Each structure stands twice: as C-alpha cells, then as structure tokens.
Amino acid sequence: MTPTGKKRRGELIVLSGPSGVGKSTVIAELLSSRRDIYFSVSFTTRQPRTGEADGVNYNFVSRQEFQRMIADGELLEFAEFVGNYYGTSLKVIREQLERGIDVLLDIDVQGAAKVKERCAEAVTIFLIPPSLEELSRRLHSRNTDNEEVIEQRLQRAREECRESTHYDYLVVNETVVSAAGTILSILEAEQCRTPKRLYFIDGIVGGKNGQE
Ligand code: 5GP
C-alpha cells in the first residue's frame, strides 16, 4: 500500500542466463533475502532431473498437455529450448501482480523478449558467466547431461549472450552472494524510479503527481 492508500502493483522481474550459469542458486539466495517475492514455477515438457520436484522446480507436463495450454491461451509466453517446451502461466502471474506482489520469472531470452513486448515495465536482468570456460566447467560438474546436450547448451549459451544486450541489466555471476546482492540493489533502485514515487510528491505538495 502506498502512503496515499493506492494499492501498489507488483513488479515483474525477469531473470535469464545461460543454462549452467547458476541461476537457480542465485534465485534461492535472492528469495531467502526477499521472502515477499513470488517465484513463478514454469511448465515444462522436459524430464525432471534428480532432486527436482513437480510443482517446486517446474510443473512437469506432457507435450500434449503443453500444446493444449498454448491452444487455450493459458501462457504469458513459451519457448522451445533444446527440444523441450518451457512456459509461464498467465493467470498465476496476473493474480500475484494485481495483489501487489513482485513476481520473479526464470526464463530464456526468447521468453524474456516476449514478456518485454507484452509488459514494457518488466525489469529484465541477464546473468552472465565470468567466461565460457567457466560455464563449460559448471555444466560438466553438474553431471546431469551427456556430452552432446552439454555441447548444445554451450552453443545456445553463446547465442543467448549475443542477445543479452536487449536486457535492462547485465550481472556477472562471479559468486552467488555478490550476484544476488547486485540484483537486490537493482530491485531497490527500480522502486525509486520517479514514476513509482510520484505519490510522495502528492503527499508533500498536494495535487496529482506534484502538480497544482
Ligand atoms: P533447464 O532445462 O536448465 O531447467 O532450463 C533451460 C532454459 O529454459 C533456461 O534458460 C531457463 O531459464 C528456461 N526456462 C525455464 N522456464 C521457462 C519458461 O517458463 N519460459 C521460457 N521461455 N524459458 C524458461
């Protein structure tokens, strides 16, 4: 709630970065500091990895079910990534934003571009690895994909880094704590943007947006 009693709309935050860059770990760190952020659990047709739970990491669905969701217009955006579908539920996101809750999306560059198109005020952040060698090392140490899939993910990472110049912010993931800290600072600065603070001026000088 703002000082003038108007309900604040939630912030839509989009975080992208190449597979293996450490997004999930940075997100976990971020959410432990900002427990008020709602993390949007995506829908995917990919198989769960060891340790992943349905409804927690992803909502795992069949290709048929995913295609039904596309046809029924249930997705804010979706993309095909290394042979699997990934998508974001429109209904859930809309409900949270309207309740004034900030929503975090972990989506790829295709999805981020679609979100920005539909919602220009979304804050887009791209997490980059310190180097491609480091990314390759992280993908190998994860031990979840075979060499062919790792090569595809590295190839996709090169393409994604090329497209990252469209994002509002680029954050290097040197360490989890520093990357999460930088993202928190970005979110704080975003809250201080003049259009979002005009109600303070209203409170001081009266009138709408500080104008007599
Ligand atoms: P992974 O298979 O490593 O979990 O994810 C592969 C890629 O899909 C990552 O870049 C991740 O950000 C992206 N991704 C996850 N959920 C979504 C989604 O709902 N929409 C889009 N467009 N990409 C997603």
CSV table of C-alpha atoms and ligand atoms in Angstrom, one decimal:
chain,number,residue,atom,x,y,z
A,1,MET,CA,0.0,0.0,0.0
A,2,THR,CA,1.4,3.5,-0.8
A,3,PRO,CA,1.1,6.4,1.6
A,4,THR,CA,-1.9,7.8,-0.4
A,5,GLY,CA,-3.7,4.5,0.1
A,6,LYS,CA,-3.3,3.4,-3.5
A,7,LYS,CA,-2.5,-0.3,-3.9
A,8,ARG,CA,0.9,-0.8,-5.5
A,9,ARG,CA,1.1,-3.2,-8.4
A,10,GLY,CA,3.7,-5.9,-8.1
A,11,GLU,CA,6.9,-5.7,-10.1
A,12,LEU,CA,7.5,-8.2,-12.9
A,13,ILE,CA,11.2,-9.3,-12.7
A,14,VAL,CA,12.7,-11.4,-15.5
A,15,LEU,CA,15.9,-13.3,-14.9
A,16,SER,CA,17.7,-15.1,-17.7
A,17,GLY,CA,21.1,-16.5,-18.3
A,18,PRO,CA,22.7,-19.4,-20.0
A,19,SER,CA,21.9,-22.9,-18.7
A,20,GLY,CA,24.5,-23.8,-16.1
A,21,VAL,CA,25.3,-20.2,-15.1
A,22,GLY,CA,23.9,-20.8,-11.6
A,23,LYS,CA,20.6,-19.1,-11.9
A,24,SER,CA,18.8,-21.5,-9.5
A,25,THR,CA,21.4,-20.9,-6.8
A,26,VAL,CA,21.3,-17.1,-7.2
A,27,ILE,CA,17.5,-17.3,-7.2
A,28,ALA,CA,17.5,-19.3,-4.0
A,29,GLU,CA,19.8,-16.7,-2.4
A,30,LEU,CA,17.6,-13.9,-3.6
A,31,LEU,CA,14.4,-15.5,-2.3
A,32,SER,CA,16.0,-16.1,1.1
A,33,SER,CA,16.6,-12.3,1.4
A,34,ARG,CA,13.3,-11.2,-0.2
A,35,ARG,CA,10.7,-13.7,1.1
A,36,ASP,CA,8.0,-11.4,-0.3
A,37,ILE,CA,8.9,-12.2,-3.9
A,38,TYR,CA,6.7,-14.8,-5.7
A,39,PHE,CA,8.8,-17.2,-7.8
A,40,SER,CA,6.8,-18.3,-10.9
A,41,VAL,CA,7.1,-22.1,-11.3
A,42,SER,CA,7.2,-22.7,-15.1
A,43,PHE,CA,5.6,-25.5,-17.0
A,44,THR,CA,8.0,-27.8,-19.0
A,45,THR,CA,7.9,-30.9,-21.1
A,46,ARG,CA,11.5,-31.9,-20.1
A,47,GLN,CA,12.1,-34.8,-17.8
A,48,PRO,CA,12.8,-34.0,-14.1
A,49,ARG,CA,16.5,-34.0,-13.0
A,50,THR,CA,17.5,-35.9,-9.9
A,51,GLY,CA,16.4,-33.8,-6.9
A,52,GLU,CA,13.8,-31.8,-8.8
A,53,ALA,CA,10.2,-32.0,-7.6
A,54,ASP,CA,7.0,-31.4,-9.5
A,55,GLY,CA,5.4,-28.1,-8.6
A,56,VAL,CA,8.6,-26.9,-6.9
A,57,ASN,CA,11.2,-26.6,-9.7
A,58,TYR,CA,8.8,-27.0,-12.6
A,59,ASN,CA,5.3,-28.2,-13.3
A,60,PHE,CA,6.2,-31.2,-15.4
A,61,VAL,CA,3.7,-31.9,-18.1
A,62,SER,CA,3.4,-34.0,-21.3
A,63,ARG,CA,3.9,-32.4,-24.8
A,64,GLN,CA,0.2,-32.9,-25.4
A,65,GLU,CA,-0.9,-31.1,-22.3
A,66,PHE,CA,1.6,-28.2,-23.1
A,67,GLN,CA,0.1,-27.9,-26.6
A,68,ARG,CA,-3.3,-27.7,-25.1
A,69,MET,CA,-2.2,-24.9,-22.8
A,70,ILE,CA,-0.8,-23.0,-25.8
A,71,ALA,CA,-4.0,-23.5,-27.8
A,72,ASP,CA,-6.2,-22.3,-24.9
A,73,GLY,CA,-4.1,-19.1,-24.4
A,74,GLU,CA,-3.1,-20.1,-20.9
A,75,LEU,CA,0.6,-19.0,-21.3
A,76,LEU,CA,2.1,-15.5,-20.9
A,77,GLU,CA,5.0,-16.8,-23.1
A,78,PHE,CA,6.6,-20.1,-24.1
A,79,ALA,CA,9.7,-21.2,-25.9
A,80,GLU,CA,11.2,-24.4,-27.2
A,81,PHE,CA,14.7,-24.9,-25.7
A,82,VAL,CA,16.9,-27.9,-26.7
A,83,GLY,CA,13.9,-30.0,-27.8
A,84,ASN,CA,11.6,-29.2,-24.8
A,85,TYR,CA,8.8,-26.7,-24.2
A,86,TYR,CA,9.0,-24.2,-21.3
A,87,GLY,CA,6.3,-21.7,-20.5
A,88,THR,CA,4.8,-19.3,-17.9
A,89,SER,CA,1.2,-19.4,-16.7
A,90,LEU,CA,-0.5,-16.1,-17.4
A,91,LYS,CA,-3.3,-16.5,-14.8
A,92,VAL,CA,-1.0,-17.0,-11.8
A,93,ILE,CA,1.3,-14.1,-12.7
A,94,ARG,CA,-1.6,-11.7,-13.2
A,95,GLU,CA,-3.1,-12.6,-9.9
A,96,GLN,CA,0.1,-12.0,-7.9
A,97,LEU,CA,0.9,-8.7,-9.6
A,98,GLU,CA,-2.6,-7.4,-9.0
A,99,ARG,CA,-2.3,-8.3,-5.3
A,100,GLY,CA,0.8,-6.1,-5.3
A,101,ILE,CA,3.3,-9.0,-5.1
A,102,ASP,CA,6.6,-8.9,-7.0
A,103,VAL,CA,7.0,-11.9,-9.3
A,104,LEU,CA,10.2,-13.4,-10.5
A,105,LEU,CA,10.4,-15.3,-13.8
A,106,ASP,CA,13.4,-17.5,-14.7
A,107,ILE,CA,13.0,-17.7,-18.4
A,108,ASP,CA,15.2,-17.9,-21.5
A,109,VAL,CA,15.9,-15.0,-23.9
A,110,GLN,CA,13.0,-15.8,-26.3
A,111,GLY,CA,10.6,-15.8,-23.4
A,112,ALA,CA,12.1,-12.6,-22.0
A,113,ALA,CA,11.7,-10.8,-25.3
A,114,LYS,CA,8.0,-11.8,-25.4
A,115,VAL,CA,7.4,-10.7,-21.8
A,116,LYS,CA,9.0,-7.3,-22.5
A,117,GLU,CA,6.8,-6.9,-25.6
A,118,ARG,CA,3.6,-7.6,-23.6
A,119,CYS,CA,4.8,-5.8,-20.5
A,120,ALA,CA,7.2,-2.9,-21.2
A,121,GLU,CA,7.7,-2.1,-17.5
A,122,ALA,CA,9.1,-5.6,-16.6
A,123,VAL,CA,12.6,-5.4,-15.2
A,124,THR,CA,14.9,-7.7,-17.3
A,125,ILE,CA,18.2,-9.0,-15.9
A,126,PHE,CA,20.7,-11.2,-17.6
A,127,LEU,CA,23.1,-13.3,-15.6
A,128,ILE,CA,26.4,-13.9,-17.4
A,129,PRO,CA,29.1,-16.4,-16.5
A,130,PRO,CA,32.6,-15.0,-15.9
A,131,SER,CA,33.7,-16.9,-19.1
A,132,LEU,CA,32.6,-19.6,-21.5
A,133,GLU,CA,35.3,-21.9,-20.0
A,134,GLU,CA,33.8,-21.4,-16.5
A,135,LEU,CA,30.3,-22.2,-17.9
A,136,SER,CA,31.6,-25.4,-19.5
A,137,ARG,CA,33.2,-26.4,-16.2
A,138,ARG,CA,29.9,-25.8,-14.3
A,139,LEU,CA,27.9,-27.7,-16.9
A,140,HIS,CA,30.3,-30.7,-16.6
A,141,SER,CA,30.4,-30.7,-12.8
A,142,ARG,CA,26.6,-30.7,-12.7
A,143,ASN,CA,26.7,-34.2,-14.1
A,144,THR,CA,23.2,-34.2,-15.4
A,145,ASP,CA,23.6,-34.0,-19.2
A,146,ASN,CA,25.6,-36.0,-21.7
A,147,GLU,CA,28.4,-34.5,-23.8
A,148,GLU,CA,26.0,-33.9,-26.8
A,149,VAL,CA,23.5,-32.0,-24.6
A,150,ILE,CA,26.3,-30.0,-22.9
A,151,GLU,CA,27.6,-29.0,-26.4
A,152,GLN,CA,24.0,-27.9,-27.4
A,153,ARG,CA,23.7,-25.9,-24.2
A,154,LEU,CA,27.1,-24.2,-24.7
A,155,GLN,CA,26.1,-23.4,-28.3
A,156,ARG,CA,22.8,-21.9,-27.0
A,157,ALA,CA,24.8,-20.0,-24.3
A,158,ARG,CA,26.9,-18.3,-27.0
A,159,GLU,CA,23.7,-17.2,-28.9
A,160,GLU,CA,22.0,-16.1,-25.7
A,161,CYS,CA,25.0,-14.0,-24.6
A,162,ARG,CA,24.9,-12.3,-28.0
A,163,GLU,CA,21.2,-11.4,-27.5
A,164,SER,CA,21.7,-10.2,-23.9
A,165,THR,CA,22.3,-6.6,-25.0
A,166,HIS,CA,18.5,-6.2,-25.0
A,167,TYR,CA,18.2,-6.6,-21.3
A,168,ASP,CA,17.9,-3.7,-18.8
A,169,TYR,CA,20.8,-5.1,-16.6
A,170,LEU,CA,23.7,-7.5,-17.0
A,171,VAL,CA,25.0,-9.1,-13.8
A,172,VAL,CA,28.2,-11.3,-13.8
A,173,ASN,CA,27.8,-14.4,-11.6
A,174,GLU,CA,31.3,-14.4,-10.0
A,175,THR,CA,29.9,-15.6,-6.7
A,176,VAL,CA,26.3,-16.4,-5.7
A,177,VAL,CA,26.3,-13.8,-2.9
A,178,SER,CA,27.7,-10.9,-5.0
A,179,ALA,CA,25.3,-11.7,-7.9
A,180,ALA,CA,22.3,-11.9,-5.6
A,181,GLY,CA,23.4,-8.7,-3.8
A,182,THR,CA,23.7,-6.8,-7.1
A,183,ILE,CA,20.2,-8.0,-8.1
A,184,LEU,CA,18.7,-6.8,-4.8
A,185,SER,CA,20.3,-3.4,-5.4
A,186,ILE,CA,18.8,-3.2,-8.8
A,187,LEU,CA,15.4,-4.0,-7.4
A,188,GLU,CA,15.7,-1.4,-4.8
A,189,ALA,CA,16.8,1.2,-7.4
A,190,GLU,CA,13.8,0.2,-9.6
A,191,GLN,CA,11.5,1.1,-6.7
A,192,CYS,CA,13.0,4.6,-6.5
A,193,ARG,CA,12.2,5.4,-10.2
A,194,THR,CA,10.4,8.7,-10.3
A,195,PRO,CA,7.1,7.4,-11.9
A,196,LYS,CA,6.9,5.0,-9.0
A,197,ARG,CA,7.5,7.6,-6.4
A,198,LEU,CA,5.2,10.4,-7.5
A,199,TYR,CA,2.8,9.6,-4.6
A,200,PHE,CA,5.4,11.0,-2.2
A,201,ILE,CA,5.3,14.3,-4.1
A,202,ASP,CA,1.5,14.3,-3.9
A,203,GLY,CA,1.8,13.9,-0.2
A,204,ILE,CA,4.2,16.9,0.1
A,205,VAL,CA,2.9,19.5,-2.3
A,206,GLY,CA,-0.7,18.2,-2.9
A,207,GLY,CA,-2.4,17.6,-6.2
A,208,LYS,CA,-1.9,14.8,-8.6
A,209,ASN,CA,1.7,14.0,-9.4
A,210,GLY,CA,3.0,17.0,-7.6
A,211,GLN,CA,1.3,19.4,-10.0
A,212,GLU,CA,-1.0,22.2,-8.7
B,1,5GP,P1,16.7,-26.0,-17.7
B,1,5GP,O1,16.4,-27.2,-18.6
B,1,5GP,O2,18.2,-25.9,-17.5
B,1,5GP,O3,15.9,-26.1,-16.4
B,1,5GP,O4,16.2,-24.7,-18.4
B,1,5GP,C1,16.5,-24.4,-19.7
B,1,5GP,C2,16.2,-23.0,-20.0
B,1,5GP,O5,14.8,-22.8,-20.0
B,1,5GP,C3,16.7,-22.0,-19.0
B,1,5GP,O6,17.4,-20.9,-19.7
B,1,5GP,C4,15.5,-21.4,-18.3
B,1,5GP,O7,15.7,-20.1,-17.9
B,1,5GP,C5,14.5,-21.5,-19.4
B,1,5GP,N1,13.1,-21.6,-18.9
B,1,5GP,C6,12.7,-22.1,-17.7
B,1,5GP,N2,11.4,-21.8,-17.6
B,1,5GP,C7,11.0,-21.1,-18.7
B,1,5GP,C8,9.7,-20.6,-19.1
B,1,5GP,O8,8.7,-20.6,-18.5
B,1,5GP,N3,9.7,-19.9,-20.3
B,1,5GP,C9,10.9,-19.7,-21.0
B,1,5GP,N4,10.8,-19.0,-22.2
B,1,5GP,N5,12.0,-20.3,-20.7
B,1,5GP,C10,12.1,-20.9,-19.5
